[in-house]
Short mmCIF file of C-alpha atoms and ligand atoms in Angstrom, two decimals:
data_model
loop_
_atom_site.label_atom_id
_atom_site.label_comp_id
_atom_site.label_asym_id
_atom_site.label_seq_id
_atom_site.Cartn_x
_atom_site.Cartn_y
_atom_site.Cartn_z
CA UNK A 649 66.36 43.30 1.89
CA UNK A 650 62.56 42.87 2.11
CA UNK A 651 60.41 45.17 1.05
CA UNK A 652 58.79 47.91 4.12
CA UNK A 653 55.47 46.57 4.60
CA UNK A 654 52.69 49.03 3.19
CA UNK A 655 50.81 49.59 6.66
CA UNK A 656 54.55 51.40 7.82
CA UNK A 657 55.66 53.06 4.52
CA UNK A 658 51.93 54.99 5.06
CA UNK A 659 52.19 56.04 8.29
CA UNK A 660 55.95 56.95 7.71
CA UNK A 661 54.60 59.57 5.50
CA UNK A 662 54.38 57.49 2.07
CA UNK A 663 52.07 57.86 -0.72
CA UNK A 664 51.61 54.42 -2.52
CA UNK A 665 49.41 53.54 -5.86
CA UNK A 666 47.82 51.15 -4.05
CA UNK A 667 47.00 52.26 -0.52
CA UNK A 668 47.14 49.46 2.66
CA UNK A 669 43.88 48.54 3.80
CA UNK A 670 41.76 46.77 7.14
CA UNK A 671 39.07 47.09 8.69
CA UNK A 672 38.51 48.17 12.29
CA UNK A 673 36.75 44.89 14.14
CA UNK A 674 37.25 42.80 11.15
CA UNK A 675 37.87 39.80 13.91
CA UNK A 676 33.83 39.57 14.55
CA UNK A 677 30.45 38.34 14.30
CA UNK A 678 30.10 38.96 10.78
CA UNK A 679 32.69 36.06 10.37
CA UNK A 680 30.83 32.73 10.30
CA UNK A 681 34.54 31.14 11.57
CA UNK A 682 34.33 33.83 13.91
CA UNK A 683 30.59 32.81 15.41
CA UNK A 684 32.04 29.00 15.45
CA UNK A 685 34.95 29.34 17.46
CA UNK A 686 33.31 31.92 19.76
CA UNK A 687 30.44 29.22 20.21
CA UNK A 688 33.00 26.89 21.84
CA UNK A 689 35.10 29.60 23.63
CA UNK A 690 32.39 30.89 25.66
CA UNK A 691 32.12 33.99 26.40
CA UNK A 692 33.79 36.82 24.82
CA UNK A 693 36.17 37.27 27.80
CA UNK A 694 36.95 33.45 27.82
CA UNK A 695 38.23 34.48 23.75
CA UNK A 696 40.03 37.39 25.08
CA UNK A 697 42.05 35.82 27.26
CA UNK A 698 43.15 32.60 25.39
CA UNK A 699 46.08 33.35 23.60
CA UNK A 700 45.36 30.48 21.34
CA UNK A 701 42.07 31.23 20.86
CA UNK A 702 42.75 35.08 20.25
CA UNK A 703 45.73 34.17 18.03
CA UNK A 704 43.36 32.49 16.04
CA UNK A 705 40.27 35.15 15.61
CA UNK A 706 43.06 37.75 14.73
CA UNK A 707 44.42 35.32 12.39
CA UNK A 708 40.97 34.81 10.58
CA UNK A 709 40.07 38.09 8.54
CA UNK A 710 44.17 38.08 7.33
CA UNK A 711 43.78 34.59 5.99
CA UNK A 712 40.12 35.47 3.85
CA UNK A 713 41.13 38.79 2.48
CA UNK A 714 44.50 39.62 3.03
CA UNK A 715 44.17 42.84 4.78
CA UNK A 716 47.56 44.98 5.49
CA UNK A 717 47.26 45.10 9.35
CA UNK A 718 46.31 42.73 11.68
CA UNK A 719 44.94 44.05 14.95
CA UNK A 720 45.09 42.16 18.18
CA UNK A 721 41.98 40.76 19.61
CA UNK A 722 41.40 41.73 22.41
CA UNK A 723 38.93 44.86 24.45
CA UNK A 724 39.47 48.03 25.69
CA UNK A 725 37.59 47.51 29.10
CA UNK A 726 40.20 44.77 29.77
CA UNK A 727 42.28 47.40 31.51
CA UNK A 728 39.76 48.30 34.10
CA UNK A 729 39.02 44.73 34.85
CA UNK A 730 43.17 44.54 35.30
CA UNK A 731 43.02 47.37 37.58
CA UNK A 732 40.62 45.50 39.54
CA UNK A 733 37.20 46.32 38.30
CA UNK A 734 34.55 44.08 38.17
CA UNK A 735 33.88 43.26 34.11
CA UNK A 736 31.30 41.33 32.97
CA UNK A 737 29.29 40.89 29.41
CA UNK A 738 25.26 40.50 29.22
CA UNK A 739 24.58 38.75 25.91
CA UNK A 740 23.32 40.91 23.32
CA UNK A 741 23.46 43.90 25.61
CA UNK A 742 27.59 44.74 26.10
CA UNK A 743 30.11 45.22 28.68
CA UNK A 744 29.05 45.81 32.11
CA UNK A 745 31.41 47.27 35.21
CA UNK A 746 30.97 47.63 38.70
CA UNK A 747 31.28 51.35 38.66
CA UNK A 748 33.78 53.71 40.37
CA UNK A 749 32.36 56.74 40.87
CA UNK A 750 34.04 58.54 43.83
CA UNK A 751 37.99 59.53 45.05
CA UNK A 752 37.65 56.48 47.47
CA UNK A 753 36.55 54.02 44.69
CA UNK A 754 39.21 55.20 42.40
CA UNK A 755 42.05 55.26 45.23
CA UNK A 756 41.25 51.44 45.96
CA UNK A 757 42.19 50.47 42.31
CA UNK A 758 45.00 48.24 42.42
CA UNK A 759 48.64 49.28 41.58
CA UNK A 760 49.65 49.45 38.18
CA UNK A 761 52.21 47.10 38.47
CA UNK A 762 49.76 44.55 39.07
CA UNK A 763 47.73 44.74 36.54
CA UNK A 764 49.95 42.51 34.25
CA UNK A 765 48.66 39.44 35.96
CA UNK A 766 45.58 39.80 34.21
CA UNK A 767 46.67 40.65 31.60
CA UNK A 768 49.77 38.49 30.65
CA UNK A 769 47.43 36.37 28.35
CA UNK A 770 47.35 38.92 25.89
CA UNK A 771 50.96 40.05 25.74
CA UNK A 772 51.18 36.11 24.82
CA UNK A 773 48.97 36.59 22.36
CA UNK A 774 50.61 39.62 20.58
CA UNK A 775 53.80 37.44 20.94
CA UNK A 776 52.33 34.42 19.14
CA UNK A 777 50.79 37.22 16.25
CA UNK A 778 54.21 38.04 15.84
CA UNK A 779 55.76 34.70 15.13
CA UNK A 780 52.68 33.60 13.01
CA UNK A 781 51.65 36.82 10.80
CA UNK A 782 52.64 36.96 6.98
CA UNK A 783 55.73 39.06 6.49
CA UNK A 784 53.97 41.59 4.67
CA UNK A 785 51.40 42.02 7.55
CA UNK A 786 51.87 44.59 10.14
CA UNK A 787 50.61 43.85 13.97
CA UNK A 788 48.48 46.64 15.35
CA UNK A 789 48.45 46.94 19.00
CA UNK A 790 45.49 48.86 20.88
CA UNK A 791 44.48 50.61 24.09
CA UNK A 792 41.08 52.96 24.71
CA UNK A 793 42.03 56.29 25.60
CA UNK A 794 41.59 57.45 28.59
CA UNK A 795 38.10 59.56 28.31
CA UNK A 796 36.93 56.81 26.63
CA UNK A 797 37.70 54.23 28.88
CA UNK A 798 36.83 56.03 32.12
CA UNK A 799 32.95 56.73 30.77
CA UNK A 800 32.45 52.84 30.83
CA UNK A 801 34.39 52.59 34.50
CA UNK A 802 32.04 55.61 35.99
CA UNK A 803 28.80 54.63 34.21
CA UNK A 804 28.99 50.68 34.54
CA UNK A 805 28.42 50.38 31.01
CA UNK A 806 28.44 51.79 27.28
CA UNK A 807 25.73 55.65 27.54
CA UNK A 808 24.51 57.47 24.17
CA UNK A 809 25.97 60.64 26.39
CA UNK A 810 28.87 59.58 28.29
CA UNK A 811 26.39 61.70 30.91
CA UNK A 812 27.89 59.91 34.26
CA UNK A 813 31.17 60.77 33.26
CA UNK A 814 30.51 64.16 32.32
CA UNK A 815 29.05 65.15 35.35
CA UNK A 816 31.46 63.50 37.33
CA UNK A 817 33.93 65.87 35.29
CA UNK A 818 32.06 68.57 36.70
CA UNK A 819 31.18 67.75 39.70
CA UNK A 820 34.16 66.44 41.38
CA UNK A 821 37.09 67.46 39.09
CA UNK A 822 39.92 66.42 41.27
CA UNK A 823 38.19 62.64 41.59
CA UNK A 824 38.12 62.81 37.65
CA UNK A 825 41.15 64.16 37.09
CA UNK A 826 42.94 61.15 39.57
CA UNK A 827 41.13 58.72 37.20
CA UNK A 828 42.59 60.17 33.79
CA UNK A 829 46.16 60.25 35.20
CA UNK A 830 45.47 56.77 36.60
CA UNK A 831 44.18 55.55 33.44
CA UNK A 832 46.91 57.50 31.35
CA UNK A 833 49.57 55.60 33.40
CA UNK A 834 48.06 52.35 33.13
CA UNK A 835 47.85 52.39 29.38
CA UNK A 836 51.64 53.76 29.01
CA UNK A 837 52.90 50.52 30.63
CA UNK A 838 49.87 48.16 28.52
CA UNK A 839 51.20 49.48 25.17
CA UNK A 840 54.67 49.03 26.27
CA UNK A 841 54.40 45.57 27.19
CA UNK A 842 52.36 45.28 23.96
CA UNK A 843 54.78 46.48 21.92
CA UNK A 844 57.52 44.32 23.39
CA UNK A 845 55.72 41.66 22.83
CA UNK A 846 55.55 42.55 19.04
CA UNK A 847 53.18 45.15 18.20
CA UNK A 848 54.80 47.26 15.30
CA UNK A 849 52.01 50.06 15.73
CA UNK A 850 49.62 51.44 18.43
CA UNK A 851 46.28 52.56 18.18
CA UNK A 852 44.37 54.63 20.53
CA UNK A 853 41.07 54.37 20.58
CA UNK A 854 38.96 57.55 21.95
CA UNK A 855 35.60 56.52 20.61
CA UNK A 856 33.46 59.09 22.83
CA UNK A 857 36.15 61.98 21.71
CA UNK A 858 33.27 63.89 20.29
CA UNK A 859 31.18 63.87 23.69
CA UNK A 860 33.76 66.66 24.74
CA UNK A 861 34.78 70.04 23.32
CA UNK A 862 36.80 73.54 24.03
CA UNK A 863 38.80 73.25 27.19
CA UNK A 864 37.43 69.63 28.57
CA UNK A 865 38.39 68.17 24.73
CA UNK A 866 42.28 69.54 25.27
CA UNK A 867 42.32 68.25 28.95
CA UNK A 868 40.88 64.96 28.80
CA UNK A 869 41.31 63.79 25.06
CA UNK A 870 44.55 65.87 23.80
CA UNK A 871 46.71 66.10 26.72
CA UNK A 872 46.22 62.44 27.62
CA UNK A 873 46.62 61.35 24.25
CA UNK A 874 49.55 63.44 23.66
CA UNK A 875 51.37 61.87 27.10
CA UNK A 876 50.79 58.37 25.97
CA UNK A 877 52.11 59.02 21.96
CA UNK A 878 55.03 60.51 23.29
CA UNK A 879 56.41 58.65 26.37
CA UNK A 880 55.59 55.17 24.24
CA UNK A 881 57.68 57.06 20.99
CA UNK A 882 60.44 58.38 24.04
CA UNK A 883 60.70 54.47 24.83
CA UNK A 884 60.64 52.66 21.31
CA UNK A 885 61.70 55.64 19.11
CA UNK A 886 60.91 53.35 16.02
CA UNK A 887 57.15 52.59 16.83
CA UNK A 888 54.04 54.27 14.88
CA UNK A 889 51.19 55.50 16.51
CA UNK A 890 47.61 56.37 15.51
CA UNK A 891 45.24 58.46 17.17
CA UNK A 892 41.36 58.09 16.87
CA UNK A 893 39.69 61.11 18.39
CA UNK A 894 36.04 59.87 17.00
CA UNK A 895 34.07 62.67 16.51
CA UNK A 896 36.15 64.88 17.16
CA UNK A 897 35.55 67.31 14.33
CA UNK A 898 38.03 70.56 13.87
CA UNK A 899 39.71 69.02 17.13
CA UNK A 900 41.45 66.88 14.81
CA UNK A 901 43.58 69.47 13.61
CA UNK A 902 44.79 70.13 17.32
CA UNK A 903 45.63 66.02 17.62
CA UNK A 904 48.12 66.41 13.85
CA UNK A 905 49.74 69.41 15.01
CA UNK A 906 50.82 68.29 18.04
CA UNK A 907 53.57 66.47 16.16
CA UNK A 908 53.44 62.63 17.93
CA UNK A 909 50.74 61.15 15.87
CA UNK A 910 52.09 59.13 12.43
CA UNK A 911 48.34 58.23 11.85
CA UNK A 912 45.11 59.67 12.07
CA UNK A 913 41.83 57.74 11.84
CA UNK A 914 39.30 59.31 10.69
CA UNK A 915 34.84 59.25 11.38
CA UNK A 916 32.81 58.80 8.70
CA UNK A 917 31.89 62.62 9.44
CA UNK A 918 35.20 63.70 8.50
CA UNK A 919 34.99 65.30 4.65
CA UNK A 920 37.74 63.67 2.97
CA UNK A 921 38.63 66.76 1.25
CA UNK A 922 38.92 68.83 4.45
CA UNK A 923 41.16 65.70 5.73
CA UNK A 924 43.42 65.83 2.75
CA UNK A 925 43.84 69.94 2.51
CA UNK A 926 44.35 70.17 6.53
CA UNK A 927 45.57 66.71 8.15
CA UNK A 928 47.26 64.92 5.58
CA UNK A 929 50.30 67.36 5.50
CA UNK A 930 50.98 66.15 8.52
CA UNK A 931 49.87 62.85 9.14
CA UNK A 932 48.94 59.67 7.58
CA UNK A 933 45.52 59.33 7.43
CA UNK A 934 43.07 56.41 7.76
CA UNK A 935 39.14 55.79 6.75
CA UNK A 936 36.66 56.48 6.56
CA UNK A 937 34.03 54.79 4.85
CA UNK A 938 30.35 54.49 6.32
CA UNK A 939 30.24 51.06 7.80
CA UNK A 940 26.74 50.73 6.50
CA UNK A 941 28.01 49.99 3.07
CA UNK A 942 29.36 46.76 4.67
CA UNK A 943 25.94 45.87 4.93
CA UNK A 944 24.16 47.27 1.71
CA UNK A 945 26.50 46.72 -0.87
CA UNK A 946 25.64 47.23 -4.52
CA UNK A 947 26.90 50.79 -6.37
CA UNK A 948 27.19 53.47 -3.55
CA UNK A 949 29.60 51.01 -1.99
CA UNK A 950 32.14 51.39 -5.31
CA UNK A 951 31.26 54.84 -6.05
CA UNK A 952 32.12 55.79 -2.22
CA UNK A 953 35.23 53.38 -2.31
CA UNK A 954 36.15 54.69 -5.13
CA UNK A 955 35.85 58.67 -4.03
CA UNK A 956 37.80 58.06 -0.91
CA UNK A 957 40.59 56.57 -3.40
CA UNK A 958 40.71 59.79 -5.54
CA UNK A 959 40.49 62.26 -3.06
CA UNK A 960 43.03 60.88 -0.22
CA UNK A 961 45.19 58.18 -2.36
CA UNK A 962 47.66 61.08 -3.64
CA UNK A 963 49.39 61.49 0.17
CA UNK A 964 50.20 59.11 2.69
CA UNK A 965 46.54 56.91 3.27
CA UNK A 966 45.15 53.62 4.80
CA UNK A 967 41.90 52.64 3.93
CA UNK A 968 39.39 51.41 6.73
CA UNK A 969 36.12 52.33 7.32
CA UNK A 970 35.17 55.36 9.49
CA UNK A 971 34.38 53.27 12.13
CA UNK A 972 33.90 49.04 13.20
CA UNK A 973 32.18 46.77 10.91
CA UNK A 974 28.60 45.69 12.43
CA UNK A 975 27.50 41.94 12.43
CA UNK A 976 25.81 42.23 9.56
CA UNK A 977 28.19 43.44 7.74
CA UNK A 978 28.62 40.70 4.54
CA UNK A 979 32.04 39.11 3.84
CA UNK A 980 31.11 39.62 0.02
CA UNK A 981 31.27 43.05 0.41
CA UNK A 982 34.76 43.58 1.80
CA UNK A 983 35.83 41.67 -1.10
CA UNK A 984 33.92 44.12 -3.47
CA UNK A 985 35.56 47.25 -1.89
CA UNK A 986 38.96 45.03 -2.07
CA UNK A 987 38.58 44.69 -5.52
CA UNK A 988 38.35 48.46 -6.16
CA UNK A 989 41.21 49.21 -3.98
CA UNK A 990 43.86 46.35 -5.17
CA UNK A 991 41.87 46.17 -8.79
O1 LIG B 2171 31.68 38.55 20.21
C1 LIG B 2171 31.10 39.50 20.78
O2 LIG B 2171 29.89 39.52 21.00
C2 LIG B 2171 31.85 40.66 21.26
C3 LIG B 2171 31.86 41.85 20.40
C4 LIG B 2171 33.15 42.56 20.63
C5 LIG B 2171 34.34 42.43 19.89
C6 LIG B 2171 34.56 41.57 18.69
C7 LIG B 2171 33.44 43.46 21.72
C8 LIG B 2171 32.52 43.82 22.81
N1 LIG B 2171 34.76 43.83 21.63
C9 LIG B 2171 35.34 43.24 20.53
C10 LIG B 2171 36.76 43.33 20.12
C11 LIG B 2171 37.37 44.66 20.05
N2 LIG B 2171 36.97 45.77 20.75
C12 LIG B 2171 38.53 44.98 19.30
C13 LIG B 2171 39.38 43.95 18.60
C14 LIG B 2171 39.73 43.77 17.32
C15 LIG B 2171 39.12 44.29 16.04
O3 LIG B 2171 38.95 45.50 15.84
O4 LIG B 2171 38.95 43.43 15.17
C16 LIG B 2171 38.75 46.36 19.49
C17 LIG B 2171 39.82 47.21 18.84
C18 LIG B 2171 37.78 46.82 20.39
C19 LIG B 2171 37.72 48.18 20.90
C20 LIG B 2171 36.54 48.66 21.68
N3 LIG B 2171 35.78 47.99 22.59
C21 LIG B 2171 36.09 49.98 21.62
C22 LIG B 2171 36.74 51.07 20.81
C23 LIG B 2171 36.41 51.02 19.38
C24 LIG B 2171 35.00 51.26 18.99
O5 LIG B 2171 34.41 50.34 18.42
O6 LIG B 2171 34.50 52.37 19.24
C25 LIG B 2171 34.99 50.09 22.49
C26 LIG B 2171 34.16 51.33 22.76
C27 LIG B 2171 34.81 48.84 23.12
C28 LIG B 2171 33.82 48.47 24.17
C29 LIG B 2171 32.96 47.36 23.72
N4 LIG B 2171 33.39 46.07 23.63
C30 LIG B 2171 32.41 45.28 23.09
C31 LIG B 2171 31.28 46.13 22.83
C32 LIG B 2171 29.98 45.68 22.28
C33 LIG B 2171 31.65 47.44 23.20
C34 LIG B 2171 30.81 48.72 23.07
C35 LIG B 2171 29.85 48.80 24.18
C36 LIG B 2171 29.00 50.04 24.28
O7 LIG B 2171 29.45 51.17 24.06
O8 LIG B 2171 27.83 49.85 24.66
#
C-alpha cells in the first residue's frame, strides 16, 4: 500500500521529521516559465480559464522544487464574475468589478446553479491536476471566503480598508447580510464540484479577516467559515480543510476550537510559539514565514527557516510562508529554504 502523502498525514494530525512544504502563489510572476506562457495566454483570465494552460502553471513550481501540495490555479474573484459580475484586470493595477452595492444589485445576481457555466473550465482543470500530479503530491483546492470576497464585489476592486464594505456592513445590514449567505452558498457548491473533480484538500482564503473584530469577526468570518468547513466535511467526510483567517490575531483561537478546521494557516504576525502552545493542539498548522525573505535571501532567511522548524516541527506542521510570494521573489531562494527543510 502506498505511503499517505505528507500534505494529509499533517493535517490528519501527524508530526513528521521532515515537515511538507509549498508556497502560497508559487504558480506566478516570479517564475520566468510562468512570465512566458502568460505572455502567450493573454491575460490572466484567458490563463484562468484554459484548463490546459492552468494545468500547466500549476504544474510548473511541482516540477522545479518538488513542493508537497499543488494548488489549483485559478482566482478568487472568479466566483463573482460566475455569479454574473462584471470582472476585469488593469495591468499592473489588479482586479476590477462592476460593483454591487445595494439589495437590488445583489438580488439580480444570477442563480447559483448557473454559475457552473463559467466556471466548468476550472473543474476541468482540477480534473486534469488529478490525473497528471506525482503520487506523492496532494491537490489543494481553493475558494475566498466570503468577507473577503464580498469587499472586492462592493468596492470594485482590492482597498487598504475594506472601507466600502464595512460601511455597507453598517449601513445596510440586511443588504450585507443577503450577500454573505449568497456568497456562503455559492462557494459550498464551487468547492464541491472542486473536490469532485479531484481536490484532496480545501483552502479558504479570508485575506481581509483582520479588517474585522468582536461581534462583526464571528458573524462574517467565523460563522461563514464554519458553514462552508462543515457542510463540504457533511458531504465528503474524508476531505481536509484549511482555514486562513489573515490577520486575524487571538480570533484564531475561535476558528481551531470550533472543531471543522484540519489546518490552520497562519500570518507572518502570528508568534510561532503562541501558535504551537494554543492552536497546534488542535489543528495542523501552516506558515508562516515573511515573504520578504523570498526576496532578500542570505542568513535571516536560514536562521528564520530554521526557527520556524524548531519551534512548530514537533506537532502536526506545513511549512509555507505567512502569506503569497511577491514577483520578486527569487527561485534561488526557495531552494535555499528547501534545503534547510529537506537537508
Ligand atoms: O499574472 C498576474 O499578473 C496575476 C497575478 C495573480 C495570480 C498569479 C492574481 C491576480 N491571482 C493569481 C492566482 C491566485 N490568486 C491563486 C492561485 C494559485 C497560487 O497560489 O499559486 C490564489 C490562491 C489566489 C487567491 C487570491 N486572489 C486572493 C487570496 C489570497 C491572497 O493572496 O491574499 C486574493 C485576495 C486574490 C485577488 C487578487 N487576484 C490577483 C491580485 C493581484 C489580487 C489582489 C488584488 C488586491 O487586493 O488589490
Amino acid at each position: 500500500m502506498p505511503e499517505q502523502k505528507k500534505l494529509l498525514k499533517a493535517l490528519a494530525g501527524e508530526s513528521q521529521k521532515t515537515p511538507p512544504v509549498w508556497i502560497m502563489r508559487q504558480a506566478g510572476r516570479y517564475l520566468p516559465e510562468y512570465r512566458e506562457l502568460r505572455a502567450t495566454a493573454g491575460g490572466f483570465l484567458d490563463l484562468c480559464y484554459n484548463p490546459e494552460f492552468a494545468t500547466e502553471v500549476t504544474l510548473q513550481p511541482i516540477r522545479r522544487f518538488g513542493f508537497d501540495a499543488a494548488i489549483l490555479f485559478a482566482d478568487i474573484l472568479l466566483l463573482p464574475q460566475a455569479l454574473g459580475m462584471k470582472l476585469w484586470f488593469e495591468t499592473g493595477e489588479g482586479p476590477r468589478l462592476e460593483p454591487v452595492t445595494n439589495m437590488a444589485e445583489i438580488n439580480g445576481l444570477k442563480p447559483i446553479d448557473e454559475m457552473h457555466e463559467t466556471l466548468n473550465p476550472v473543474y476541468e482543470t482540477v480534473k486534469r491536476l488529478s490525473a497528471e500530479l506525482p503520487a506523492e503530491t496532494t491537490l489543494i483546492g481553493f475558494a475566498g471566503a466570503p468577507w473577503t470576497v464580498a469587499t472586492y464585489m462592493v468596492a470594485g476592486r482590492g482597498t487598504p480598508d475594506q472601507g466600502p464594505a464595512r460601511r455597507l456592513m453598517y449601513q445596510d445590514p440586511a443588504a450585507f447580510q443577503a450577500l454573505i449567505d449568497l456568497v456562503t452558498d455559492a462557494t459550498i457548491e464551487y468547492l464541491a464540484k472542486q473536490v469532485e473533480a479531484g481536490a484532496e484538500v480545501v483552502k479558504l482564503f479570508d485575506s481581509w479577516a483582520g479588517a474585522l473584530s468582536g461581534s462583526t469577526f464571528v458573524q462574517y468570518a467565523l460563522k461563514p467559515a464554519v458553514k462552508i468547513a462543515a457542510e463540504l466535511k457533511r458531504r465528503f467526510p474524508d476531505l481536509k480543510f484549511i482555514g486562513f483567517p489573515r490577520g486575524a490575531g487571538g480570533g484564531y483561537v475561535s476558528f481551531a476550537d470550533t472543531g471543522v478546521f484540519d489546518g490552520l494557516a497562519l500570518d507572518s504576525s502570528v508568534p510561532a510559539e503562541w501558535a504551537r502552545d494554543n492552536l497546534q493542539n488542535k489543528v495542523a498548522v501552516q506558515g508562516n514565514l515573511d515573504p520578504m525573505h523570498m526576496i532578500t535571501g542570505g542568513d535571516m532567511l536560514i536562521s528564520e527557516t530554521q526557527r520556524l522548524l524548531d519551534i512548530l516541527g514537533d506537532g502536526p506542521y506545513i511549512f509555507n510562508l505567512g502569506h503569497g510570494i511577491t514577483p520578486e521573489g527569487k527561485p534561488e531562494n526557495i531552494e535555499k529554504m528547501l534545503k534547510v527543510i529537506r537537508g
